Coordinates of C-alpha atoms in Angstrom, one line a residue:
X1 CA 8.9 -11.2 -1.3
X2 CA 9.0 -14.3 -2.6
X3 CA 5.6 -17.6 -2.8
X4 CA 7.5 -18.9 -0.1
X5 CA 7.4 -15.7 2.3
X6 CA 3.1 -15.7 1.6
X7 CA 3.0 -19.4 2.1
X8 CA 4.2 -18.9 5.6
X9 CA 2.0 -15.9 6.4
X10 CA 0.5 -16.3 10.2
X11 CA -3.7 -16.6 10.7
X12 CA -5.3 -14.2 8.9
X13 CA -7.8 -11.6 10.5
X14 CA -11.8 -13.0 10.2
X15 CA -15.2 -12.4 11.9
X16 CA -15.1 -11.1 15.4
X17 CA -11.0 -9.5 14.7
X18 CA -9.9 -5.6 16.0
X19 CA -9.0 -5.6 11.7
X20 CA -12.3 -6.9 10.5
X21 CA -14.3 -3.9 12.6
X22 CA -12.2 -1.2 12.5
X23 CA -10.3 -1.2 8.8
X24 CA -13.3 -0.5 6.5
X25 CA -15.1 2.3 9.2
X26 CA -17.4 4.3 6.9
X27 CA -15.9 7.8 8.7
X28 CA -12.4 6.4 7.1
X29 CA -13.4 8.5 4.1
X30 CA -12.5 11.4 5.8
X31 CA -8.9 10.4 6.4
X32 CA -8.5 8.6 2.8
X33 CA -7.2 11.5 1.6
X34 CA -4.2 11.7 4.9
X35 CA -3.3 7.8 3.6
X36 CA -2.7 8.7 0.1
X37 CA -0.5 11.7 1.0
X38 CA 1.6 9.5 3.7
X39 CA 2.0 7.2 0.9
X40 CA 3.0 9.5 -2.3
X41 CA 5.6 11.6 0.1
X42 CA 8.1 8.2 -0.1
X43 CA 10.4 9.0 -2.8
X44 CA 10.0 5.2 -4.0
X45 CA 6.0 5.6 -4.4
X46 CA 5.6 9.4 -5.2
X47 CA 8.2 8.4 -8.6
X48 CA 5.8 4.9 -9.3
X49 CA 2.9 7.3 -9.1
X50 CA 4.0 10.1 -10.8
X51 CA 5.4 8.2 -13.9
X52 CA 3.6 4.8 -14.0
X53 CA -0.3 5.8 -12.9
X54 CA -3.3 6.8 -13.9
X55 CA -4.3 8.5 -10.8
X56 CA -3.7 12.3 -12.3
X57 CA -6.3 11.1 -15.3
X58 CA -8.7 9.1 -13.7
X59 CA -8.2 9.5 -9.9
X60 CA -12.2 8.0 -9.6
X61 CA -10.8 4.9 -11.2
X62 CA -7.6 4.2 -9.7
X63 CA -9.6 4.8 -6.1
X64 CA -11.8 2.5 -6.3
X65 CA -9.5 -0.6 -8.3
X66 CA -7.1 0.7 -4.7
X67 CA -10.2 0.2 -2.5
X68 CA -11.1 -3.2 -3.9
X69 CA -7.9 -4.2 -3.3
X70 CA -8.1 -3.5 0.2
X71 CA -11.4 -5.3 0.8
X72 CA -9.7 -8.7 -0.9
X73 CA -6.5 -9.0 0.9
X74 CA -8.5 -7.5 4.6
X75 CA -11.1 -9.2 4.2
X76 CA -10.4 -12.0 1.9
X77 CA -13.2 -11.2 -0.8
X78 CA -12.4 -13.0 -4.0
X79 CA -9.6 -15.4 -3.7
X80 CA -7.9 -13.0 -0.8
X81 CA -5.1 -12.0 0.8
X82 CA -2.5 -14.4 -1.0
X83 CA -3.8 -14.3 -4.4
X84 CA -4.4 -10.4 -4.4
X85 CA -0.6 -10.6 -2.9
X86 CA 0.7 -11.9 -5.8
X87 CA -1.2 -10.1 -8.1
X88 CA 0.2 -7.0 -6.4
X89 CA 3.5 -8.2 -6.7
X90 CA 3.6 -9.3 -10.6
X91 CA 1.2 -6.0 -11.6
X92 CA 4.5 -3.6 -9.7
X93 CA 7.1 -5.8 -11.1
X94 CA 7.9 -3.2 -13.7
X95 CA 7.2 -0.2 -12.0
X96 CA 10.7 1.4 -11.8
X97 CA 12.9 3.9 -13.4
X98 CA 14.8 7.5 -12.6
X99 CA 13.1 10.1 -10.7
X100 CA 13.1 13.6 -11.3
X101 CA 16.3 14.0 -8.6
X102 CA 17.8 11.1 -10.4
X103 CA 17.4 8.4 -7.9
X104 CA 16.5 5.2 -8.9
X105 CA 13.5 3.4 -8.0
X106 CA 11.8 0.0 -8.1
X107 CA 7.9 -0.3 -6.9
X108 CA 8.9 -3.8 -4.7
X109 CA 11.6 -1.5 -2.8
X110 CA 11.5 -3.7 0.5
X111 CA 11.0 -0.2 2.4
X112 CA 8.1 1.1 0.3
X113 CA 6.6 -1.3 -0.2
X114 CA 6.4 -2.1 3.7
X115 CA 5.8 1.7 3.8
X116 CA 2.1 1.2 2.5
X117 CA 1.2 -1.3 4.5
X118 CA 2.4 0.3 7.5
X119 CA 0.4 3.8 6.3
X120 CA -3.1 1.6 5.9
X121 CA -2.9 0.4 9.5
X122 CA -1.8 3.7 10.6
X123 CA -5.4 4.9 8.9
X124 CA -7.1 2.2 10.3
X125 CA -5.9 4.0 14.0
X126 CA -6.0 7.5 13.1
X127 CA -10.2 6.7 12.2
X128 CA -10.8 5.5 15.0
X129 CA -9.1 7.7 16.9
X130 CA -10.3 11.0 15.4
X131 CA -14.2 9.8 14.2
X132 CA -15.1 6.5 16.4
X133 CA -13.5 4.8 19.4
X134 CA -10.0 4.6 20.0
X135 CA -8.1 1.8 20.2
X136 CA -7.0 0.5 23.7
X137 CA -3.4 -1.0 24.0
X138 CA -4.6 -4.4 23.8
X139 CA -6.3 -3.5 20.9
X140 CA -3.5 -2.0 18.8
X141 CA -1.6 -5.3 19.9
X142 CA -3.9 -7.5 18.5
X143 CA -4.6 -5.2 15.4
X144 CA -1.0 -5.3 14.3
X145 CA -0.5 -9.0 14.8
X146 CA -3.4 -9.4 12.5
X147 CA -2.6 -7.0 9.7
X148 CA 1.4 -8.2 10.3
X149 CA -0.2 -11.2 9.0
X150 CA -2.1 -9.6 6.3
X151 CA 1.2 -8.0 5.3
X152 CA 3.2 -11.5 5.3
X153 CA 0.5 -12.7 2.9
X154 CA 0.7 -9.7 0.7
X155 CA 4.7 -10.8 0.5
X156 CA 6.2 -8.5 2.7
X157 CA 9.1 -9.9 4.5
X158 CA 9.0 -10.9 8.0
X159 CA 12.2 -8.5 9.1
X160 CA 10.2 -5.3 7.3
X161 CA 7.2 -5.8 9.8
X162 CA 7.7 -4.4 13.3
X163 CA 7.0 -7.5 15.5
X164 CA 4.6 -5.9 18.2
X165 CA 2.5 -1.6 17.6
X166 CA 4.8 0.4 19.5
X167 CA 7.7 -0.5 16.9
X168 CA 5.5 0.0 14.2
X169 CA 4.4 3.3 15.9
X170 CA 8.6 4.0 16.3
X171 CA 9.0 3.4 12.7
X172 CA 6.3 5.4 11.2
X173 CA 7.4 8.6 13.2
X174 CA 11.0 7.4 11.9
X175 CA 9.7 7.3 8.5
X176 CA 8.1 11.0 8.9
X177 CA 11.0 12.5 10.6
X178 CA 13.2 11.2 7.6
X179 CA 12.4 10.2 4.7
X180 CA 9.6 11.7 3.6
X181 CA 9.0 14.9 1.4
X182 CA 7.0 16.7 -0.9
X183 CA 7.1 16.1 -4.4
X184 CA 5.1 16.3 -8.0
X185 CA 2.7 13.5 -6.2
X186 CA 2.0 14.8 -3.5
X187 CA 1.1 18.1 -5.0
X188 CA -1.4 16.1 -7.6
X189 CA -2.8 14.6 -4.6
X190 CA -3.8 17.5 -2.9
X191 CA -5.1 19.4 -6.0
X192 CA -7.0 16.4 -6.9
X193 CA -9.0 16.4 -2.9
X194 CA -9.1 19.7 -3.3
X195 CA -11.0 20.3 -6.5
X196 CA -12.2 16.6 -7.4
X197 CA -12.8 15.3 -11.2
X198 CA -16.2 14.2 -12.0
X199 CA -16.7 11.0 -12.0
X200 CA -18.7 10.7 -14.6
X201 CA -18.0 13.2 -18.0
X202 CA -22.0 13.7 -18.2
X203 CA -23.1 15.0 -15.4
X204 CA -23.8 18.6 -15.5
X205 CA -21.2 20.8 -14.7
X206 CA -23.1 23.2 -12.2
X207 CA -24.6 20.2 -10.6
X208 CA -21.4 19.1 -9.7
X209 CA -19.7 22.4 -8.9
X210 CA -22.7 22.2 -5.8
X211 CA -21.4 18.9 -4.5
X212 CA -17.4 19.4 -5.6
X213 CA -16.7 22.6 -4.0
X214 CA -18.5 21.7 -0.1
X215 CA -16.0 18.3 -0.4
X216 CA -13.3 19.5 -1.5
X217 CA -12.8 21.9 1.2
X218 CA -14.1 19.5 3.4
X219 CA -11.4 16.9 2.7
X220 CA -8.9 19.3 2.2
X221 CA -9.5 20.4 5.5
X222 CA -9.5 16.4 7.3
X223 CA -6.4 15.4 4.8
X224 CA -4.4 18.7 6.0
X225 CA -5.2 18.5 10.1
X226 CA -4.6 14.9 10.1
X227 CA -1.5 15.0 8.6
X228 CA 1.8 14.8 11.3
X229 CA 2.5 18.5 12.1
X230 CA 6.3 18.1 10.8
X231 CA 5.2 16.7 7.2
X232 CA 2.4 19.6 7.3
X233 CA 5.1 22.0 7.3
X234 CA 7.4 20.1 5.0
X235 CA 4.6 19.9 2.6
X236 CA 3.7 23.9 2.9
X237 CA 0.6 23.6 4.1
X238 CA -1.0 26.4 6.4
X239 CA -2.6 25.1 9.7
X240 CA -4.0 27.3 12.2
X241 CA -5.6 26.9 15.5
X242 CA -9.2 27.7 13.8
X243 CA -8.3 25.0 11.4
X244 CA -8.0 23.3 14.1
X245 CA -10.9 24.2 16.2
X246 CA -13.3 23.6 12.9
X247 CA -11.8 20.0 12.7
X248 CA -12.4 19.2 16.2
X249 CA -16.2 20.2 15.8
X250 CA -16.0 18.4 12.7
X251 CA -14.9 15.2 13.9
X252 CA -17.2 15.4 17.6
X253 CA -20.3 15.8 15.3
X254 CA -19.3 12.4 12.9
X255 CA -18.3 10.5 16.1
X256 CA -21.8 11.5 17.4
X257 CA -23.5 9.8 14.5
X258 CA -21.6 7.5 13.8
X259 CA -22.1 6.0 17.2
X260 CA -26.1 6.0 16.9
X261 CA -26.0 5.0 13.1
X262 CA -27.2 1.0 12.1
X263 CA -25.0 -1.6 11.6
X264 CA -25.0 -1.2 7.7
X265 CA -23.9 2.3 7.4
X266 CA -20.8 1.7 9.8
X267 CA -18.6 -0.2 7.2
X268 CA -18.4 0.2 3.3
X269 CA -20.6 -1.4 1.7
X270 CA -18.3 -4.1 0.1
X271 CA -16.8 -4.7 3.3
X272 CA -20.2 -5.4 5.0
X273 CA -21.3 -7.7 2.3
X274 CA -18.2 -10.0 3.3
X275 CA -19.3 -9.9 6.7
X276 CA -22.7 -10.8 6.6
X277 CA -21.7 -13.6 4.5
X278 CA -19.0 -14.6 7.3
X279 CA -21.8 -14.6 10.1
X280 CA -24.4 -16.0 8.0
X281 CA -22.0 -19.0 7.8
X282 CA -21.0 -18.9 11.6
X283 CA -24.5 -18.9 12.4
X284 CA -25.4 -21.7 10.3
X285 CA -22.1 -23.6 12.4
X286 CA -22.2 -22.5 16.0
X287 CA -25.8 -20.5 15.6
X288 CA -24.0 -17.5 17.2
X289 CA -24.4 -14.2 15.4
X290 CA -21.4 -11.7 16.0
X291 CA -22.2 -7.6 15.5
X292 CA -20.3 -4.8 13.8
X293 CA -19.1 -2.6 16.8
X294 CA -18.8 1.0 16.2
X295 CA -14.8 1.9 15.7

């Protein structure tokens, strides 16, 4: 994961790219929660998190410095995809040590660190295909190629990146199947969906109970369904069919209005920013606007 690796990253995903209108779906909050977990059940990033992070403290923080991260290397905000890259890669240099079953780990594992990429495209599919429109074959082709890209930037090596969807499909069900498991992190994670910190140490306890309690169970209850069934059980977590009947509903009502909502409310916020900048510019070049489809 070397300059040279980033250097010779393909074209990044832009304006009018399957990446640029699907990864930053407002309706992805709902399934934030099923990333995480898929990432903290590695044994590599469950031990990085568990001893290096301040997630357990300040999970409010450490969510949104994750999310801005995202937005630069997706959608190139700041400097983008190759200087976040190497930020990423110096601030996990020293992330490593002995976990608790006395395996070593190192954050820049070539498998983990692959891992998370892999889990944040897998998100980007799993939205659309529980709260928007799913992704057609061609789609999912062109989807991977970008974020492949995104992930050669980010100094991923070329030979830890499926080359076409259906590998990278293979390899996450691989990756399910065997290697991952429940640990400390993934038990923080859930607690901390489940009954969320406030944000801010002011605001009234009682006020928050009235918003903590609804969300919690609500994203409890997207993080657990949308989690593959075999992890589900390796994690412990109960799942019945009127779990599964309430998701359903759940998800038919957000892909209702998430259809009919306007253009501003269909990405996060920071995302959309970078996009109207990107049009505004195409417009002034070609004076051809391109839209925000739904995902």
């Amino acid at each position: 994961m070397d300059d040279d690796t980033m250097a010779g990253a393909g074209e990044l995903p832009g304006p009018g790219s399957v990446t640029w209108e699907r990864f930053a779906a407002a309706p992805g909050v709902f399934l934030a929660g099923t990333g995480l977990l898929l990432q903290v059940a590695h044994p590599v990033v469950g031990a990085g998190v568990l001893d290096h992070s301040e997630f357990k403290e300040k999970p409010w923080v450490r969510a949104w410095r994750t999310h801005l991260s995202t937005i630069r290397f997706v959608y190139g905000m700041g400097q983008g995809a190759h200087a976040e890259g190497r930020r990423l890669l110096e601030l996990h240099k020293g992330i490593k040590g002995v976990d608790s079953e006395g395996r070593r780990y190192h954050a820049l594992d070539p498998e983990a660190y692959a891992w998370v990429h892999l889990t944040l495209a897998k998100y980007m599919v799993d939205t659309a295909a529980w709260f928007g429109e799913p992704f057609t074959d061609a789609e999912l082709e062109r989807m991977w190629r970008e974020f492949r890209a995104v992930g050669l930037a980010l100094g991923i090596k070329p030979q830890h990146l499926a080359p076409g969807w259906k590998a990278a499909q293979s390899h996450f069900d691989e990756m399910v199947n065997s290697t991952l498991e429940a640990n400390r992190s993934t038990e923080d994670v859930l607690a901390a969906l489940t009954h969320p910190k406030k944000p801010w140490p002011l605001l009234p306890d009682p006020l928050w109970k009235v918003v903590a309690v609804p969300s919690g169970r609500l994203v409890r209850m997207t993080t657990v369904g949308t989690l593959p069934p075999v992890l589900r059980e390796r994690l412990g977590l109960p799942w019945t069919d009127r779990d599964q009947r309430r998701l359903e509903r759940f998800a038919r009502t957000v892909r209702a209005v998430y259809r009919r909502a306007p253009e501003p409310l269909r990405l996060a916020p920071l995302a959309y920013g970078v996009v109207l900048r990107a049009r505004k510019r195409a417009r002034a070049n070609t004076g051809s606007p391109r839209s925000v489809r739904a995902a």
